[in-house]
PDB file of C-alpha atoms and ligand atoms in Angstrom:
ATOM      1  CA  UNK V  84     115.625 125.701 100.571  1.00  0.00           C
ATOM      2  CA  UNK V  85     119.031 124.309  99.700  1.00  0.00           C
ATOM      3  CA  UNK V  86     119.484 122.541  96.406  1.00  0.00           C
ATOM      4  CA  UNK V  87     120.602 119.452  98.336  1.00  0.00           C
ATOM      5  CA  UNK V  88     117.082 119.132  99.756  1.00  0.00           C
ATOM      6  CA  UNK V  89     115.235 119.104  96.482  1.00  0.00           C
ATOM      7  CA  UNK V  90     114.499 115.857  94.681  1.00  0.00           C
ATOM      8  CA  UNK V  91     112.244 117.107  91.928  1.00  0.00           C
ATOM      9  CA  UNK V  92     110.155 120.074  90.910  1.00  0.00           C
ATOM     10  CA  UNK V  93     106.908 119.597  88.979  1.00  0.00           C
ATOM     11  CA  UNK V  94     104.210 121.896  87.755  1.00  0.00           C
ATOM     12  CA  UNK V  95     102.395 121.941  91.109  1.00  0.00           C
ATOM     13  CA  UNK V  96     104.803 120.334  93.549  1.00  0.00           C
ATOM     14  CA  UNK V  97     108.243 120.495  95.047  1.00  0.00           C
ATOM     15  CA  UNK V  98     109.525 117.113  96.320  1.00  0.00           C
ATOM     16  CA  UNK V  99     112.176 117.562  98.895  1.00  0.00           C
ATOM     17  CA  UNK V 100     113.861 115.734 101.672  1.00  0.00           C
ATOM     18  CA  UNK V 101     112.170 115.806 105.087  1.00  0.00           C
ATOM     19  CA  UNK V 102     113.889 117.447 108.032  1.00  0.00           C
ATOM     20  CA  UNK V 103     113.139 117.795 111.735  1.00  0.00           C
ATOM     21  CA  UNK V 104     111.158 121.011 111.308  1.00  0.00           C
ATOM     22  CA  UNK V 105     108.479 119.010 109.405  1.00  0.00           C
ATOM     23  CA  UNK V 106     107.221 117.235 112.513  1.00  0.00           C
ATOM     24  CA  UNK V 107     104.019 119.318 112.986  1.00  0.00           C
ATOM     25  CA  UNK V 108     102.990 119.135 109.332  1.00  0.00           C
ATOM     26  CA  UNK V 109     103.962 115.476 109.006  1.00  0.00           C
ATOM     27  CA  UNK V 110     102.173 114.432 112.175  1.00  0.00           C
ATOM     28  CA  UNK V 111      98.997 116.302 111.097  1.00  0.00           C
ATOM     29  CA  UNK V 112      99.035 114.541 107.768  1.00  0.00           C
ATOM     30  CA  UNK V 113      99.681 111.075 109.270  1.00  0.00           C
ATOM     31  CA  UNK V 114      96.945 111.554 111.908  1.00  0.00           C
ATOM     32  CA  UNK V 115      94.335 111.841 109.123  1.00  0.00           C
ATOM     33  CA  UNK V 116      92.510 108.476 108.753  1.00  0.00           C
ATOM     34  CA  UNK V 117      91.823 109.056 105.023  1.00  0.00           C
ATOM     35  CA  UNK V 118      95.500 109.672 104.306  1.00  0.00           C
ATOM     36  CA  UNK V 119      96.250 106.402 106.138  1.00  0.00           C
ATOM     37  CA  UNK V 120      93.596 104.303 104.390  1.00  0.00           C
ATOM     38  CA  UNK V 121      94.740 100.865 103.235  1.00  0.00           C
ATOM     39  CA  UNK V 122      97.483 100.824 105.822  1.00  0.00           C
ATOM     40  CA  UNK V 123      98.009 100.574 109.564  1.00  0.00           C
ATOM     41  CA  UNK V 124      95.576 103.338 110.433  1.00  0.00           C
ATOM     42  CA  UNK V 125      96.126 106.896 111.648  1.00  0.00           C
ATOM     43  CA  UNK V 126      99.481 107.567 113.353  1.00  0.00           C
ATOM     44  CA  UNK V 127      99.991 109.080 116.761  1.00  0.00           C
ATOM     45  CA  UNK V 128     102.450 111.988 117.046  1.00  0.00           C
ATOM     46  CA  UNK V 129     104.980 109.554 118.535  1.00  0.00           C
ATOM     47  CA  UNK V 130     104.624 107.173 115.581  1.00  0.00           C
ATOM     48  CA  UNK V 131     105.055 110.058 113.118  1.00  0.00           C
ATOM     49  CA  UNK V 132     108.146 111.245 115.001  1.00  0.00           C
ATOM     50  CA  UNK V 133     109.730 107.828 114.870  1.00  0.00           C
ATOM     51  CA  UNK V 134     108.974 107.502 111.130  1.00  0.00           C
ATOM     52  CA  UNK V 135     110.275 111.011 110.454  1.00  0.00           C
ATOM     53  CA  UNK V 136     113.511 110.157 112.327  1.00  0.00           C
ATOM     54  CA  UNK V 137     113.918 107.089 110.082  1.00  0.00           C
ATOM     55  CA  UNK V 138     113.377 109.155 106.939  1.00  0.00           C
ATOM     56  CA  UNK V 139     115.967 111.700 108.081  1.00  0.00           C
ATOM     57  CA  UNK V 140     118.419 108.899 108.869  1.00  0.00           C
ATOM     58  CA  UNK V 141     117.870 107.553 105.313  1.00  0.00           C
ATOM     59  CA  UNK V 142     118.667 110.979 103.919  1.00  0.00           C
ATOM     60  CA  UNK V 143     121.799 111.240 106.071  1.00  0.00           C
ATOM     61  CA  UNK V 144     122.922 107.870 104.781  1.00  0.00           C
ATOM     62  CA  UNK V 145     122.003 108.754 101.207  1.00  0.00           C
ATOM     63  CA  UNK V 146     119.413 105.958 100.973  1.00  0.00           C
ATOM     64  CA  UNK V 147     116.354 106.514  98.756  1.00  0.00           C
ATOM     65  CA  UNK V 148     113.368 107.226 100.993  1.00  0.00           C
ATOM     66  CA  UNK V 149     110.037 109.064 101.220  1.00  0.00           C
ATOM     67  CA  UNK V 150     110.032 112.731 100.342  1.00  0.00           C
ATOM     68  CA  UNK V 151     107.867 115.687 101.381  1.00  0.00           C
ATOM     69  CA  UNK V 152     105.473 116.898  98.732  1.00  0.00           C
ATOM     70  CA  UNK V 153     105.086 120.682  99.050  1.00  0.00           C
ATOM     71  CA  UNK V 154     102.208 122.284  97.179  1.00  0.00           C
ATOM     72  CA  UNK V 155     103.664 125.265  95.341  1.00  0.00           C
ATOM     73  CA  UNK V 156     100.435 127.306  95.250  1.00  0.00           C
ATOM     74  CA  UNK V 157      99.898 127.353  99.064  1.00  0.00           C
ATOM     75  CA  UNK V 158     103.286 126.300 100.376  1.00  0.00           C
ATOM     76  CA  UNK V 159     101.744 123.449 102.411  1.00  0.00           C
ATOM     77  CA  UNK V 160     103.075 119.934 103.046  1.00  0.00           C
ATOM     78  CA  UNK V 161     100.250 118.015 101.381  1.00  0.00           C
ATOM     79  CA  UNK V 162     101.648 114.523 101.225  1.00  0.00           C
ATOM     80  CA  UNK V 163     104.638 112.399 100.563  1.00  0.00           C
ATOM     81  CA  UNK V 164     106.000 110.354  97.668  1.00  0.00           C
ATOM     82  CA  UNK V 165     109.177 108.400  97.350  1.00  0.00           C
ATOM     83  CA  UNK V 166     110.750 104.971  97.947  1.00  0.00           C
ATOM     84  CA  UNK V 167     110.120 102.060 100.337  1.00  0.00           C
ATOM     85  CA  UNK V 168     112.455  99.064 100.509  1.00  0.00           C
ATOM     86  CA  UNK V 169     110.463  95.842  99.897  1.00  0.00           C
ATOM     87  CA  UNK V 170     111.025  92.199  99.076  1.00  0.00           C
ATOM     88  CA  UNK V 171     109.182  90.338  96.329  1.00  0.00           C
ATOM     89  CA  UNK V 172     110.007  86.691  96.974  1.00  0.00           C
ATOM     90  CA  UNK V 173     113.747  86.797  97.664  1.00  0.00           C
ATOM     91  CA  UNK V 174     114.353  89.838  95.469  1.00  0.00           C
ATOM     92  CA  UNK V 175     115.037  93.288  96.903  1.00  0.00           C
ATOM     93  CA  UNK V 176     112.912  95.944  95.247  1.00  0.00           C
ATOM     94  CA  UNK V 177     112.204  99.617  95.658  1.00  0.00           C
ATOM     95  CA  UNK V 178     108.523 100.486  95.868  1.00  0.00           C
ATOM     96  CA  UNK V 179     107.161 103.867  94.919  1.00  0.00           C
ATOM     97  CA  UNK V 180     104.889 104.928  97.824  1.00  0.00           C
ATOM     98  CA  UNK V 181     102.569 107.948  98.122  1.00  0.00           C
ATOM     99  CA  UNK V 182      99.904 109.428 100.316  1.00  0.00           C
ATOM    100  CA  UNK V 183      98.154 112.773  99.923  1.00  0.00           C
ATOM    101  CA  UNK V 184      95.668 114.885 101.918  1.00  0.00           C
ATOM    102  CA  UNK V 185      92.125 114.288 100.629  1.00  0.00           C
ATOM    103  CA  UNK V 186      91.676 118.025  99.863  1.00  0.00           C
ATOM    104  CA  UNK V 187      94.059 117.397  96.934  1.00  0.00           C
ATOM    105  CA  UNK V 188      92.762 114.081  95.614  1.00  0.00           C
ATOM    106  CA  UNK V 189      91.590 113.471  92.033  1.00  0.00           C
ATOM    107  CA  UNK V 190      93.588 116.324  90.529  1.00  0.00           C
ATOM    108  CA  UNK V 191      96.393 114.259  89.153  1.00  0.00           C
ATOM    109  CA  UNK V 192      98.737 115.294  91.999  1.00  0.00           C
ATOM    110  CA  UNK V 193      99.813 111.764  93.022  1.00  0.00           C
ATOM    111  CA  UNK V 194     100.442 110.900  89.407  1.00  0.00           C
ATOM    112  CA  UNK V 195     102.516 114.044  88.963  1.00  0.00           C
ATOM    113  CA  UNK V 196     104.588 113.186  92.064  1.00  0.00           C
ATOM    114  CA  UNK V 197     104.984 109.489  91.208  1.00  0.00           C
ATOM    115  CA  UNK V 198     106.159 110.299  87.654  1.00  0.00           C
ATOM    116  CA  UNK V 199     108.821 112.643  89.071  1.00  0.00           C
ATOM    117  CA  UNK V 200     109.994 110.013  91.521  1.00  0.00           C
ATOM    118  CA  UNK V 201     110.009 107.300  88.820  1.00  0.00           C
ATOM    119  CA  UNK V 202     112.187 109.549  86.606  1.00  0.00           C
ATOM    120  CA  UNK V 203     114.474 110.391  89.527  1.00  0.00           C
ATOM    121  CA  UNK V 204     114.950 106.640  90.189  1.00  0.00           C
ATOM    122  CA  UNK V 205     115.794 105.789  86.597  1.00  0.00           C
ATOM    123  CA  UNK V 206     117.708 108.923  85.533  1.00  0.00           C
ATOM    124  CA  UNK V 207     119.485 109.988  88.716  1.00  0.00           C
ATOM    125  CA  UNK V 208     119.751 106.837  90.824  1.00  0.00           C
ATOM    126  CA  UNK V 209     120.303 104.539  87.838  1.00  0.00           C
ATOM    127  CA  UNK V 210     117.796 101.941  89.074  1.00  0.00           C
ATOM    128  CA  UNK V 211     116.561  99.287  86.636  1.00  0.00           C
ATOM    129  CA  UNK V 212     113.197  98.435  88.115  1.00  0.00           C
ATOM    130  CA  UNK V 213     110.519  99.807  90.446  1.00  0.00           C
ATOM    131  CA  UNK V 214     107.398  98.241  91.944  1.00  0.00           C
ATOM    132  CA  UNK V 215     104.185  99.355  93.580  1.00  0.00           C
ATOM    133  CA  UNK V 216     102.168  97.187  95.988  1.00  0.00           C
ATOM    134  CA  UNK V 217      98.441  97.594  95.487  1.00  0.00           C
ATOM    135  CA  UNK V 218      95.866  96.606  98.057  1.00  0.00           C
ATOM    136  CA  UNK V 219      92.924  94.847  96.333  1.00  0.00           C
ATOM    137  CA  UNK V 220      90.414  97.615  97.145  1.00  0.00           C
ATOM    138  CA  UNK V 221      92.672 100.597  96.385  1.00  0.00           C
ATOM    139  CA  UNK V 222      91.373 101.526  92.963  1.00  0.00           C
ATOM    140  CA  UNK V 223      92.770 105.068  93.021  1.00  0.00           C
ATOM    141  CA  UNK V 224      96.285 103.868  93.795  1.00  0.00           C
ATOM    142  CA  UNK V 225      96.136 101.209  91.117  1.00  0.00           C
ATOM    143  CA  UNK V 226      95.061 103.868  88.605  1.00  0.00           C
ATOM    144  CA  UNK V 227      98.082 105.962  89.601  1.00  0.00           C
ATOM    145  CA  UNK V 228     100.458 103.068  88.938  1.00  0.00           C
ATOM    146  CA  UNK V 229      98.880 102.486  85.515  1.00  0.00           C
ATOM    147  CA  UNK V 230      99.143 106.187  84.638  1.00  0.00           C
ATOM    148  CA  UNK V 231     102.895 106.125  85.346  1.00  0.00           C
ATOM    149  CA  UNK V 232     103.337 103.158  83.063  1.00  0.00           C
ATOM    150  CA  UNK V 233     103.429 100.239  85.534  1.00  0.00           C
ATOM    151  CA  UNK V 234     101.949  96.877  84.656  1.00  0.00           C
ATOM    152  CA  UNK V 235     100.802  93.931  86.859  1.00  0.00           C
ATOM    153  CA  UNK V 236     103.753  91.579  87.408  1.00  0.00           C
ATOM    154  CA  UNK V 237     102.768  89.211  90.182  1.00  0.00           C
ATOM    155  CA  UNK V 238     100.577  88.708  93.243  1.00  0.00           C
ATOM    156  CA  UNK V 239     101.866  88.249  96.762  1.00  0.00           C
ATOM    157  CA  UNK V 240     100.545  88.342 100.333  1.00  0.00           C
ATOM    158  CA  UNK V 241     101.547  91.561 102.091  1.00  0.00           C
ATOM    159  CA  UNK V 242     100.436  92.337 105.671  1.00  0.00           C
ATOM    160  CA  UNK V 243      97.906  89.539 105.346  1.00  0.00           C
ATOM    161  CA  UNK V 244      96.247  90.906 102.146  1.00  0.00           C
ATOM    162  CA  UNK V 245      96.389  89.524  98.642  1.00  0.00           C
ATOM    163  CA  UNK V 246      98.481  92.257  96.985  1.00  0.00           C
ATOM    164  CA  UNK V 247      99.043  93.072  93.357  1.00  0.00           C
ATOM    165  CA  UNK V 248     102.628  93.925  92.516  1.00  0.00           C
ATOM    166  CA  UNK V 249     102.803  96.418  89.626  1.00  0.00           C
ATOM    167  CA  UNK V 250     106.225  97.153  88.120  1.00  0.00           C
ATOM    168  CA  UNK V 251     108.128  99.101  85.546  1.00  0.00           C
ATOM    169  CA  UNK V 252     111.632  98.595  84.102  1.00  0.00           C
ATOM    170  CA  UNK V 253     113.942 101.355  82.849  1.00  0.00           C
ATOM    171  CA  UNK V 254     113.953 101.623  79.144  1.00  0.00           C
ATOM    172  CA  UNK V 255     117.575 101.210  78.043  1.00  0.00           C
ATOM    173  CA  UNK V 256     118.409 103.600  75.216  1.00  0.00           C
ATOM    174  CA  UNK V 257     120.312 101.881  72.399  1.00  0.00           C
ATOM    175  CA  UNK V 258     122.253 103.696  69.720  1.00  0.00           C
ATOM    176  CA  UNK V 259     122.606 102.396  66.196  1.00  0.00           C
TER     177      UNK V 259
HETATM  178  C1  COA O 662      95.977 106.957  96.182  1.00  0.00           C
HETATM  179  C2  COA O 662      96.116 108.479  96.187  1.00  0.00           C
HETATM  180  C3  COA O 662      97.599 108.827  96.513  1.00  0.00           C
HETATM  181  C4  COA O 662      95.720 109.055  94.815  1.00  0.00           C
HETATM  182  O1  COA O 662      96.036 110.427  94.797  1.00  0.00           O
HETATM  183  P1  COA O 662      95.422 111.411  93.721  1.00  0.00           P
HETATM  184  O2  COA O 662      96.229 112.643  93.697  1.00  0.00           O
HETATM  185  O3  COA O 662      93.934 111.521  93.952  1.00  0.00           O
HETATM  186  O4  COA O 662      95.648 110.580  92.357  1.00  0.00           O
HETATM  187  P2  COA O 662      95.421 111.109  90.845  1.00  0.00           P
HETATM  188  O5  COA O 662      94.463 112.218  90.868  1.00  0.00           O
HETATM  189  O6  COA O 662      96.782 111.306  90.279  1.00  0.00           O
HETATM  190  O7  COA O 662      94.793 109.793  90.189  1.00  0.00           O
HETATM  191  C5  COA O 662      93.691 109.113  90.865  1.00  0.00           C
HETATM  192  C6  COA O 662      93.018 108.259  89.784  1.00  0.00           C
HETATM  193  O8  COA O 662      92.201 107.288  90.494  1.00  0.00           O
HETATM  194  C7  COA O 662      90.845 107.419  90.072  1.00  0.00           C
HETATM  195  N1  COA O 662      90.018 107.095  91.268  1.00  0.00           N
HETATM  196  C8  COA O 662      89.890 107.775  92.374  1.00  0.00           C
HETATM  197  N2  COA O 662      89.063 107.130  93.222  1.00  0.00           N
HETATM  198  C9  COA O 662      88.674 105.997  92.567  1.00  0.00           C
HETATM  199  C10 COA O 662      87.831 104.920  92.943  1.00  0.00           C
HETATM  200  N3  COA O 662      87.197 104.844  94.120  1.00  0.00           N
HETATM  201  N4  COA O 662      87.643 103.916  92.023  1.00  0.00           N
HETATM  202  C11 COA O 662      88.263 103.955  90.821  1.00  0.00           C
HETATM  203  N5  COA O 662      89.100 104.968  90.438  1.00  0.00           N
HETATM  204  C12 COA O 662      89.305 105.947  91.310  1.00  0.00           C
HETATM  205  C13 COA O 662      90.734 108.859  89.630  1.00  0.00           C
HETATM  206  O9  COA O 662      89.615 109.003  88.770  1.00  0.00           O
HETATM  207  C14 COA O 662      92.055 109.050  88.923  1.00  0.00           C
HETATM  208  O10 COA O 662      92.086 108.344  87.667  1.00  0.00           O
HETATM  209  P3  COA O 662      91.832 109.109  86.230  1.00  0.00           P
HETATM  210  O11 COA O 662      92.936 110.145  86.152  1.00  0.00           O
HETATM  211  O12 COA O 662      91.945 108.020  85.249  1.00  0.00           O
HETATM  212  O13 COA O 662      90.493 109.751  86.362  1.00  0.00           O
HETATM  213  C15 COA O 662      95.205 109.141  97.242  1.00  0.00           C
HETATM  214  O14 COA O 662      93.877 108.707  97.020  1.00  0.00           O
HETATM  215  C16 COA O 662      95.596 108.784  98.652  1.00  0.00           C
HETATM  216  O15 COA O 662      96.478 109.408  99.255  1.00  0.00           O
HETATM  217  N6  COA O 662      94.919 107.757  99.256  1.00  0.00           N
HETATM  218  C17 COA O 662      95.200 107.316 100.612  1.00  0.00           C
HETATM  219  C18 COA O 662      96.577 106.677 100.778  1.00  0.00           C
HETATM  220  C19 COA O 662      96.810 105.600  99.789  1.00  0.00           C
HETATM  221  O16 COA O 662      95.970 104.807  99.470  1.00  0.00           O
HETATM  222  N7  COA O 662      98.087 105.553  99.288  1.00  0.00           N
HETATM  223  C20 COA O 662      98.526 104.547  98.314  1.00  0.00           C
HETATM  224  C21 COA O 662      98.709 103.256  98.859  1.00  0.00           C
HETATM  225  S1  COA O 662     100.025 103.124 100.033  1.00  0.00           S
END
């Protein structure tokens, strides 16, 4: 794997850019209704292909996007974590987004990935603020945002649901 591809390495994961060879693994993941809970429902292979093409185009244009989460222990693509472009009111924001295969839930994996992506945004991309949109019934996802240091900032309507917007700002280091 070329260094260009890698976004972050954590204890259990490698986060790397998607490429065209990921289609089978990505489509299998996105076809799983549990992975796609609190969203638009399971994706067809065609829908996954068109999303994958968008993610690759983002990489080619050097835009922050969603990244493949590879499980180090078994080498499998087990989810994704990265950035989605959103608006809160009139303000452009980057959202941290993640989905993981249910076989890997409740082991702290999403938190590990989201922390790495948060640090990448602040330390490498120089962003000042990140958000996370939480569906009212998505307790696990809300817990992940809390564990990475996000706090409730506002409430909006997103895709027809009342949605909590959690956020975190970069801590600016000051020298005396
Ligand atoms: C949300 C999701 C990414 C969490 O992944 P994960 O790897 O299980 O997350 P973690 O293990 O890091 O943390 C999950 C936390 O939620 C808690 N949790 C899980 N299910 C819960 C529930 N039904 N009610 C309350 N808390 C719950 C866990 O106990 C854990 O908190 P803790 O560490 O304080 O015990 C995963 O469930 C998922 O992919 N869901 C489907 C897609 C999705 O909802 N994505 C996010 C919205 S776009």
